Coordinates of C-alpha atoms in Angstrom, one line a residue:
M255 CA 2.3 -7.9 -19.1
P256 CA 5.9 -8.6 -20.2
C257 CA 8.0 -10.2 -17.4
Y258 CA 11.8 -10.4 -16.9
N259 CA 13.5 -11.8 -19.9
P260 CA 17.1 -13.0 -19.4
Q261 CA 17.7 -12.6 -23.1
L262 CA 17.5 -8.8 -22.7
G263 CA 20.9 -9.1 -21.1
L264 CA 20.1 -7.4 -17.8
K265 CA 23.3 -6.9 -15.8
I266 CA 22.9 -7.5 -12.1
S267 CA 25.6 -6.9 -9.6
D268 CA 25.9 -9.0 -6.4
S269 CA 24.8 -6.1 -4.3
M270 CA 22.0 -5.0 -6.6
S271 CA 18.4 -6.1 -6.2
I272 CA 16.4 -5.8 -9.4
S273 CA 12.8 -6.7 -10.0
K274 CA 11.9 -9.8 -12.1
Y275 CA 8.8 -7.9 -13.1
P276 CA 8.8 -4.6 -15.0
S277 CA 7.2 -1.3 -13.8
R278 CA 5.1 0.3 -16.4
L279 CA 4.3 3.9 -17.3
S280 CA 2.3 5.5 -20.1
L281 CA 3.9 8.5 -21.9
P282 CA 1.6 11.5 -21.5
Q283 CA -0.4 12.7 -24.5
N284 CA 1.0 16.2 -24.0
N285 CA 4.8 16.2 -24.5
P286 CA 6.4 18.1 -21.5
G287 CA 9.1 19.4 -23.8
V288 CA 11.4 16.4 -24.4
A289 CA 12.7 14.8 -27.6
S290 CA 13.5 11.3 -26.3
V291 CA 12.1 8.6 -23.9
L292 CA 15.3 8.9 -21.9
E293 CA 14.9 12.7 -21.4
Y294 CA 11.3 12.0 -20.2
L295 CA 12.5 9.4 -17.7
I296 CA 15.1 11.8 -16.3
L297 CA 12.4 14.5 -16.0
R298 CA 9.8 12.1 -14.5
F299 CA 12.0 10.6 -11.9
P300 CA 14.2 13.5 -10.5
D301 CA 15.5 11.4 -7.6
I302 CA 17.2 9.0 -10.0
T303 CA 20.3 10.6 -11.6
P304 CA 20.6 11.0 -15.4
E305 CA 23.7 8.7 -15.3
I306 CA 21.6 5.9 -13.8
W307 CA 19.0 6.2 -16.5
Q308 CA 21.6 6.3 -19.2
Q309 CA 23.2 3.1 -17.8
R310 CA 19.8 1.3 -17.5
V311 CA 19.0 2.1 -21.1
A312 CA 22.5 1.0 -22.2
D313 CA 22.1 -2.3 -20.2
G314 CA 18.7 -3.1 -21.9
K315 CA 16.6 -2.4 -18.8
V316 CA 14.0 -0.2 -20.6
H317 CA 11.8 -1.4 -23.4
W318 CA 8.5 -0.9 -25.3
H319 CA 5.4 -3.0 -24.7
D320 CA 6.4 -5.4 -27.5
G321 CA 9.7 -6.1 -25.8
S322 CA 11.9 -4.1 -28.2
L323 CA 14.6 -2.1 -26.5
I324 CA 14.5 1.6 -25.9
T325 CA 17.8 3.4 -26.8
V326 CA 19.2 6.7 -25.9
E327 CA 17.9 8.0 -29.3
S328 CA 14.4 6.5 -29.0
P329 CA 11.9 9.4 -29.7
Y330 CA 9.2 10.3 -27.3
R331 CA 5.9 8.6 -28.5
P332 CA 2.7 9.9 -26.7
Q333 CA 0.5 7.4 -25.0
Q334 CA 3.0 4.5 -25.6
L335 CA 3.8 2.1 -22.7
V336 CA 7.3 2.0 -21.4
Y337 CA 8.6 -0.7 -19.1
Y338 CA 11.6 -0.5 -16.8
Y339 CA 13.1 -2.7 -14.1
R340 CA 13.3 -1.1 -10.7
E341 CA 16.6 -1.7 -8.9
V342 CA 18.1 -0.8 -5.5
E343 CA 21.3 -1.4 -3.6
S344 CA 21.1 -3.4 -0.4
E345 CA 17.4 -4.1 -0.2
P346 CA 16.3 -4.6 3.4
A347 CA 14.8 -8.0 4.4
I348 CA 11.5 -7.9 6.2
P349 CA 11.7 -10.7 8.9
F350 CA 7.9 -11.4 8.9
A351 CA 6.0 -13.9 6.8
E352 CA 2.7 -13.4 4.9
K353 CA 0.0 -16.1 4.9
I354 CA -2.3 -17.2 2.1
L355 CA -5.8 -17.5 3.5
F356 CA -7.7 -18.4 0.3
Q357 CA -7.0 -19.0 -3.3
D358 CA -9.2 -20.1 -6.3
E359 CA -9.0 -19.5 -10.0
N360 CA -9.9 -15.8 -9.7
I361 CA -8.7 -14.4 -6.4
L362 CA -6.1 -14.9 -3.7
V363 CA -6.5 -13.4 -0.2
A364 CA -3.3 -12.9 1.9
D365 CA -2.6 -11.8 5.4
K366 CA 0.1 -9.2 5.3
P367 CA 2.5 -8.6 8.2
H368 CA 3.4 -5.1 9.5
F369 CA 6.4 -3.4 7.7
L370 CA 6.0 -5.3 4.4
P371 CA 4.9 -3.2 1.4
V372 CA 2.2 -4.5 -0.9
T373 CA 3.9 -3.6 -4.1
P374 CA 7.4 -2.4 -5.1
G375 CA 8.4 1.1 -3.9
G376 CA 11.3 3.0 -2.5
V377 CA 14.1 0.5 -1.5
Y378 CA 11.7 -2.5 -1.7
I379 CA 11.5 -4.7 -4.8
K380 CA 11.6 -8.4 -3.9
E381 CA 10.6 -7.7 -0.4
C382 CA 6.9 -6.8 -1.1
L383 CA 3.8 -8.9 -0.7
Q384 CA 3.0 -9.0 -4.4
N385 CA 6.4 -10.3 -5.5
R386 CA 6.7 -12.7 -2.6
L387 CA 3.4 -14.2 -3.5
R388 CA 4.3 -14.4 -7.3
D389 CA 7.4 -16.3 -6.4
K390 CA 5.5 -18.6 -3.9
T391 CA 2.7 -19.4 -6.2
G392 CA 4.4 -19.2 -9.6
L393 CA 1.6 -16.8 -10.8
D394 CA 3.4 -14.0 -12.6
T395 CA 0.0 -12.4 -13.4
L396 CA -0.9 -12.0 -9.7
Q397 CA -1.9 -8.4 -9.0
A398 CA -3.0 -6.6 -5.9
L399 CA -6.5 -5.1 -6.2
H400 CA -6.0 -2.5 -3.5
R401 CA -3.3 -1.3 -1.2
L402 CA -2.4 -1.2 2.5
D403 CA 0.3 1.1 3.9
R404 CA 3.6 -0.7 4.5
A405 CA 3.1 0.0 8.2
T406 CA -0.4 -1.6 8.3
A407 CA -1.0 -5.3 8.7
G408 CA -3.9 -7.4 7.5
L409 CA -5.9 -8.6 4.5
V410 CA -5.1 -7.8 0.9
L411 CA -7.1 -9.1 -2.1
F412 CA -5.3 -10.2 -5.3
S413 CA -6.5 -11.0 -8.7
V414 CA -5.3 -14.3 -10.1
N415 CA -7.1 -14.3 -13.5
P416 CA -6.6 -11.3 -15.8
D417 CA -9.8 -12.1 -17.6
T418 CA -12.0 -11.5 -14.5
R419 CA -9.8 -8.8 -12.9
H420 CA -12.0 -5.9 -14.0
L421 CA -15.0 -7.5 -12.1
Y422 CA -13.1 -7.2 -8.8
H423 CA -11.8 -3.8 -9.6
D424 CA -15.4 -2.8 -10.0
L425 CA -16.2 -3.9 -6.5
F426 CA -13.8 -1.3 -5.2
N427 CA -14.8 1.4 -7.6
T428 CA -18.5 1.0 -6.6
C429 CA -17.8 0.7 -2.9
K430 CA -19.2 -2.9 -2.8
I431 CA -16.2 -4.2 -0.7
H432 CA -16.9 -3.8 3.0
K433 CA -13.7 -3.4 5.0
T434 CA -13.4 -3.6 8.8
Y435 CA -10.2 -2.5 10.5
Q436 CA -9.0 -2.6 14.1
A437 CA -6.7 -0.1 15.8
I438 CA -5.2 0.6 19.2
A439 CA -4.8 4.2 20.6
R440 CA -3.5 5.5 23.9
V441 CA -6.5 7.2 25.5
H442 CA -4.8 8.2 28.8
S443 CA -1.3 9.3 29.3
E444 CA 0.9 8.1 32.2
E445 CA 0.7 11.6 33.6
H446 CA -3.1 11.4 33.7
L447 CA -3.1 7.9 35.3
N448 CA -0.8 9.1 38.1
S449 CA -2.7 12.2 38.8
P450 CA -4.7 12.0 42.1
H451 CA -7.6 13.7 40.3
F452 CA -7.7 11.2 37.5
V453 CA -11.2 9.7 36.8
S454 CA -11.4 6.9 34.3
S455 CA -14.1 7.1 31.7
D456 CA -15.0 3.8 29.8
L457 CA -15.2 4.3 26.1
T458 CA -16.4 0.7 25.4
G459 CA -19.4 0.7 23.2
K460 CA -19.2 4.3 22.2
S461 CA -19.2 5.2 18.5
W462 CA -18.3 8.1 16.3
V463 CA -19.2 9.1 12.7
I464 CA -16.4 11.1 11.1
K465 CA -17.0 13.1 7.9
N466 CA -14.4 15.7 6.8
R467 CA -12.3 16.9 3.9
L468 CA -8.8 15.3 3.4
V469 CA -6.3 17.0 1.1
K470 CA -2.6 16.7 0.3
S471 CA -0.2 18.2 2.9
E472 CA 3.6 18.7 3.1
P473 CA 5.6 16.6 2.6
S474 CA 3.4 15.3 -0.3
F475 CA 2.9 11.8 1.2
L476 CA 1.0 13.2 4.1
M477 CA -2.6 14.3 4.2
K478 CA -4.4 16.9 6.4
I479 CA -7.9 17.8 7.4
A480 CA -9.2 20.9 5.6
E481 CA -12.2 23.2 5.4
G482 CA -14.8 22.3 2.7
E483 CA -17.1 19.7 1.4
P484 CA -16.4 16.3 3.1
N485 CA -14.8 13.7 0.9
S486 CA -14.0 11.1 3.6
H487 CA -16.3 9.1 5.8
S488 CA -15.6 6.6 8.6
V489 CA -17.6 4.9 11.4
I490 CA -15.5 4.2 14.5
R491 CA -16.5 2.1 17.6
C492 CA -14.6 1.3 20.8
L493 CA -14.5 -2.5 21.4
A494 CA -12.5 -2.6 24.6
Q495 CA -10.4 -0.5 27.0
S496 CA -7.6 -1.1 29.4
A497 CA -6.2 1.5 31.8
D498 CA -4.5 3.6 29.2
K499 CA -5.3 2.2 25.8
A500 CA -8.4 1.2 23.8
L501 CA -9.2 -1.1 20.9
F502 CA -11.3 0.4 18.2
E503 CA -13.2 -1.0 15.2
L504 CA -13.1 1.2 12.1
N505 CA -15.3 1.0 9.1
P506 CA -14.2 3.2 6.2
V507 CA -17.0 4.2 3.9
T508 CA -14.6 6.1 1.6
G509 CA -10.9 5.2 0.9
K510 CA -8.8 8.3 1.1
T511 CA -5.1 8.0 1.8
H512 CA -4.4 7.8 5.6
Q513 CA -8.0 8.3 6.2
L514 CA -8.2 6.1 9.3
R515 CA -5.1 7.6 10.8
L516 CA -6.5 11.1 10.5
H517 CA -10.0 10.1 11.6
M518 CA -8.6 8.6 14.8
Q519 CA -6.7 11.8 15.3
A520 CA -9.9 13.7 14.7
I521 CA -11.6 12.1 17.7
G522 CA -8.6 12.8 19.9
W523 CA -6.7 9.5 19.9
P524 CA -4.0 9.1 17.3
L525 CA -3.0 5.5 16.5
L526 CA -0.3 4.0 18.7
H527 CA 3.2 4.0 17.2
D528 CA 2.1 6.2 14.3
N529 CA 5.2 7.9 12.9
Y530 CA 3.2 10.2 10.6
Y531 CA 0.4 11.7 12.7
P532 CA -0.1 13.9 14.6
T533 CA 3.6 14.8 14.2
L534 CA 5.9 13.5 11.4
Q535 CA 8.8 11.7 13.1
P536 CA 12.4 11.7 11.7
K537 CA 13.0 8.8 9.3
T538 CA 14.8 6.0 11.1
A539 CA 15.3 2.2 10.7
D540 CA 12.2 0.2 11.4
D541 CA 11.6 -0.6 15.0
Y542 CA 10.0 -4.1 14.8
S543 CA 9.0 -3.9 18.4
R544 CA 6.7 -0.9 17.7
P545 CA 4.4 -1.7 14.7
L546 CA 1.7 0.7 13.9
Q547 CA -1.4 -0.5 15.7
L548 CA -3.6 -0.7 12.6
L549 CA -5.0 -3.9 11.1
A550 CA -7.2 -4.6 8.1
K551 CA -9.2 -7.3 10.0
E552 CA -12.0 -8.2 7.6
L553 CA -13.1 -8.1 3.9
R554 CA -16.7 -8.8 3.0
F555 CA -18.3 -8.9 -0.5
I556 CA -20.4 -10.8 -3.0
D557 CA -18.1 -12.5 -5.4
P558 CA -18.9 -11.1 -8.9
V559 CA -18.0 -14.4 -10.6
S560 CA -19.4 -17.1 -8.3
R561 CA -22.1 -14.8 -6.7
Q562 CA -21.1 -16.3 -3.3
S563 CA -20.9 -14.2 -0.2
R564 CA -17.2 -13.9 0.8
V565 CA -16.0 -13.1 4.3
F566 CA -12.3 -13.2 5.1
T567 CA -10.8 -12.5 8.5
S568 CA -7.1 -11.8 9.4
N569 CA -5.5 -14.1 11.9
T570 CA -3.5 -11.2 13.3
E571 CA -4.6 -9.9 16.7
L572 CA -4.0 -6.5 18.3
S573 CA -3.4 -6.7 22.0
L574 CA -4.2 -4.1 24.7
E575 CA -1.6 -5.7 27.0

């Protein structure tokens, strides 16, 4: 993949954060009714003003796969790859560090903190796990093989070697990666605890098998449970319980967006500090004292290159205290 090339003459202001690594998109086979690449970019990314795209093109921040620059007149070419450099003003700094747990010639396993995105998105470019690790290791080809939500902590598997990357992608595509998560939910409210009629019920050791249909909701980044053929499957077990909270182990069989959040909601206990479910909260600055209580605790698989059994465990712990 082409990387940042100072000879392209990218102009960077002191307040601007711009990615060293390009984002890539493929122009669709069916032209949506535009004459130029610039027109398509404006249509494809409505949240970015036409003036910004015009300036990016003028500054040499958009190019073809071979590195040649795209101009305002460059015609739309179906199925061609276009590269552009994401930029944001005043990128927030995430005050938590990732840890590398394992690295060989094919893979790297990292322990991601809460609040750090895995890949660039929104207002985050440099402050994402992938770009932090690329800078730390010097491996520009390092690529995440799967995603965790920014709010979720825990294990992320990366490909180091582009030549073997497809073998590890196949593990995910064929469900041969076994993932174990942990989560904390409030199972009794303060009102219930203070009631003279309150009777505690211990959930420890109990388990649930959840199968339901998850579909897109509104806003589009949310999901919801719908009628119809199940397309999601999780197994959930309670590991421990305090007076008002419980620690759960979650094993997703499928990998739908927000699946574990919705499956915890389905059994009656939404995740602690979840700003999306059951009710979407107003967007505010991150509260670092209230991380989402969801952790990708373990990855288990047979390495497709070495044929060794691999088991990786996050050092992060969720506490009921």
